[in-house]
CSV table of C-alpha atoms in Angstrom, one decimal:
chain,number,residue,atom,x,y,z
Q,1,MET,CA,0.0,0.0,0.0
Q,2,SER,CA,1.3,3.4,-0.8
Q,3,GLY,CA,-0.1,6.9,-0.3
Q,4,ASN,CA,-3.9,6.9,-0.4
Q,5,PHE,CA,-4.1,3.8,-2.5
Q,6,ILE,CA,-4.4,0.2,-1.6
Q,7,ASP,CA,-3.8,-2.9,-3.9
Q,8,VAL,CA,-6.5,-5.5,-3.7
Q,9,ALA,CA,-7.5,-8.6,-5.6
Q,10,ILE,CA,-11.1,-9.4,-6.8
Q,11,LEU,CA,-11.8,-12.5,-8.7
Q,12,GLY,CA,-8.1,-13.1,-9.2
Q,13,ARG,CA,-7.5,-9.7,-10.7
Q,14,GLU,CA,-5.4,-7.0,-9.1
Q,15,TYR,CA,-6.7,-3.5,-8.7
Q,16,ARG,CA,-5.3,-0.3,-7.2
Q,17,VAL,CA,-8.0,1.6,-5.3
Q,18,ALA,CA,-8.1,5.0,-3.8
Q,19,CYS,CA,-8.6,4.8,-0.1
Q,20,PRO,CA,-9.0,7.7,2.4
Q,21,PRO,CA,-6.8,7.5,5.5
Q,22,GLY,CA,-8.4,5.5,8.2
Q,23,GLU,CA,-10.7,3.6,5.8
Q,24,GLN,CA,-8.4,0.7,4.9
Q,25,GLU,CA,-10.2,-1.8,7.2
Q,26,ALA,CA,-13.6,-0.9,5.8
Q,27,LEU,CA,-12.3,-1.1,2.2
Q,28,LEU,CA,-10.7,-4.5,2.8
Q,29,ALA,CA,-13.9,-5.8,4.3
Q,30,ALA,CA,-15.9,-4.5,1.2
Q,31,VAL,CA,-13.3,-6.1,-1.1
Q,32,ALA,CA,-13.6,-9.4,0.7
Q,33,TYR,CA,-17.4,-9.3,0.5
Q,34,VAL,CA,-17.4,-8.4,-3.2
Q,35,ASP,CA,-14.8,-11.0,-4.0
Q,36,ARG,CA,-16.8,-13.7,-2.1
Q,37,LYS,CA,-20.0,-12.8,-4.0
Q,38,MET,CA,-18.2,-12.9,-7.3
Q,39,GLN,CA,-16.4,-16.2,-6.5
Q,40,ASP,CA,-19.9,-17.7,-5.7
Q,41,ILE,CA,-21.4,-16.5,-8.9
Q,42,ALA,CA,-18.5,-17.5,-11.0
Q,43,ALA,CA,-18.6,-21.0,-9.5
Q,44,LYS,CA,-22.3,-21.4,-10.2
Q,45,SER,CA,-22.2,-19.7,-13.7
Q,46,LYS,CA,-21.7,-21.3,-17.0
Q,47,THR,CA,-19.5,-18.5,-18.1
Q,48,ALA,CA,-16.4,-17.0,-16.5
Q,49,ALA,CA,-16.9,-13.6,-18.1
Q,50,ALA,CA,-15.7,-11.2,-15.5
Q,51,GLU,CA,-18.1,-8.4,-16.7
Q,52,ARG,CA,-21.2,-10.7,-16.3
Q,53,VAL,CA,-20.0,-11.9,-12.9
Q,54,ALA,CA,-19.4,-8.3,-11.8
Q,55,VAL,CA,-22.8,-7.1,-12.9
Q,56,MET,CA,-24.6,-10.1,-11.3
Q,57,ALA,CA,-22.7,-9.5,-8.1
Q,58,ALA,CA,-23.7,-5.8,-8.1
Q,59,LEU,CA,-27.3,-6.7,-8.7
Q,60,ASN,CA,-27.3,-9.2,-5.9
Q,61,ILE,CA,-25.6,-6.8,-3.5
Q,62,ALA,CA,-28.1,-4.0,-4.5
Q,63,HIS,CA,-30.9,-6.4,-3.8
Q,64,GLU,CA,-29.5,-7.3,-0.4
Q,65,LEU,CA,-29.2,-3.6,0.5
Q,66,LEU,CA,-32.7,-2.7,-0.7
Q,67,SER,CA,-34.2,-5.8,1.1
Q,68,ALA,CA,-32.4,-4.9,4.3
Q,69,GLY,CA,-33.6,-1.3,4.1
Q,70,LYS,CA,-30.0,0.0,4.0
Q,71,ALA,CA,-30.4,1.7,0.6
Q,72,GLU,CA,-33.0,4.1,-0.6
Q,73,SER,CA,-36.1,2.4,-1.8
Q,74,PRO,CA,-38.0,3.7,-4.9
Q,75,ALA,CA,-40.7,5.1,-2.5
Q,76,GLU,CA,-38.1,7.2,-0.8
Q,77,ASN,CA,-36.4,8.3,-4.0
Q,78,PRO,CA,-38.6,8.4,-7.1
Q,79,GLU,CA,-35.6,8.5,-9.3
Q,80,THR,CA,-34.5,5.1,-8.2
Q,81,PRO,CA,-34.9,2.9,-11.3
Q,82,VAL,CA,-36.4,-0.2,-9.6
Q,83,ASP,CA,-39.5,-0.9,-7.6
Q,84,GLY,CA,-39.9,-3.6,-5.0
Q,85,PRO,CA,-42.4,-6.0,-6.7
Q,86,ASP,CA,-40.7,-5.7,-10.1
Q,87,PHE,CA,-37.1,-6.1,-8.8
Q,88,GLN,CA,-36.6,-9.8,-9.3
Q,89,ARG,CA,-38.2,-9.8,-12.7
Q,90,ARG,CA,-35.9,-7.0,-13.8
Q,91,ILE,CA,-32.9,-8.8,-12.5
Q,92,GLY,CA,-33.8,-11.9,-14.4
Q,93,ALA,CA,-34.4,-9.9,-17.6
Q,94,MET,CA,-30.9,-8.2,-17.2
Q,95,GLU,CA,-29.3,-11.6,-16.7
Q,96,THR,CA,-30.9,-12.9,-19.8
Q,97,GLN,CA,-29.7,-9.9,-21.8
Q,98,LEU,CA,-26.2,-10.2,-20.4
Q,99,ASP,CA,-26.1,-13.9,-21.3
Q,100,ALA,CA,-27.3,-13.2,-24.8
Q,101,ALA,CA,-24.9,-10.3,-25.3
Q,102,LEU,CA,-22.0,-12.3,-24.1
Q,103,GLN,CA,-22.9,-15.1,-26.4
Q,104,GLY,CA,-23.4,-12.8,-29.3
Q,105,GLN,CA,-27.1,-13.5,-29.6
Q,106,GLU,CA,-30.2,-11.3,-29.4
Q,107,PRO,CA,-32.4,-11.7,-26.4
Q,108,LEU,CA,-35.8,-13.5,-26.9
Q,109,PHE,CA,-38.0,-10.7,-25.5
């Protein structure tokens, strides 16, 4: 680690990330959490495409935050692009589109 940067590894790839002084422990905890989520998805997925794994991990983490009430819900912020009842359907649609795009195919819907 040098200056306000820290070197981390996520899904086997190295990244240098800006980190404010005193925030290293929190950043490393976040890195470990994201890496664990991405490793789980990569292990269950048919593809090892890092972009797809990252997007699915982001969607899963966002869903966890919204479900736990730790992120703004659409009712609290009308500009939030997802609503509660529609959330799982939209995640499934995004996953289908990602799969199709990564395989060079058009989605079926």
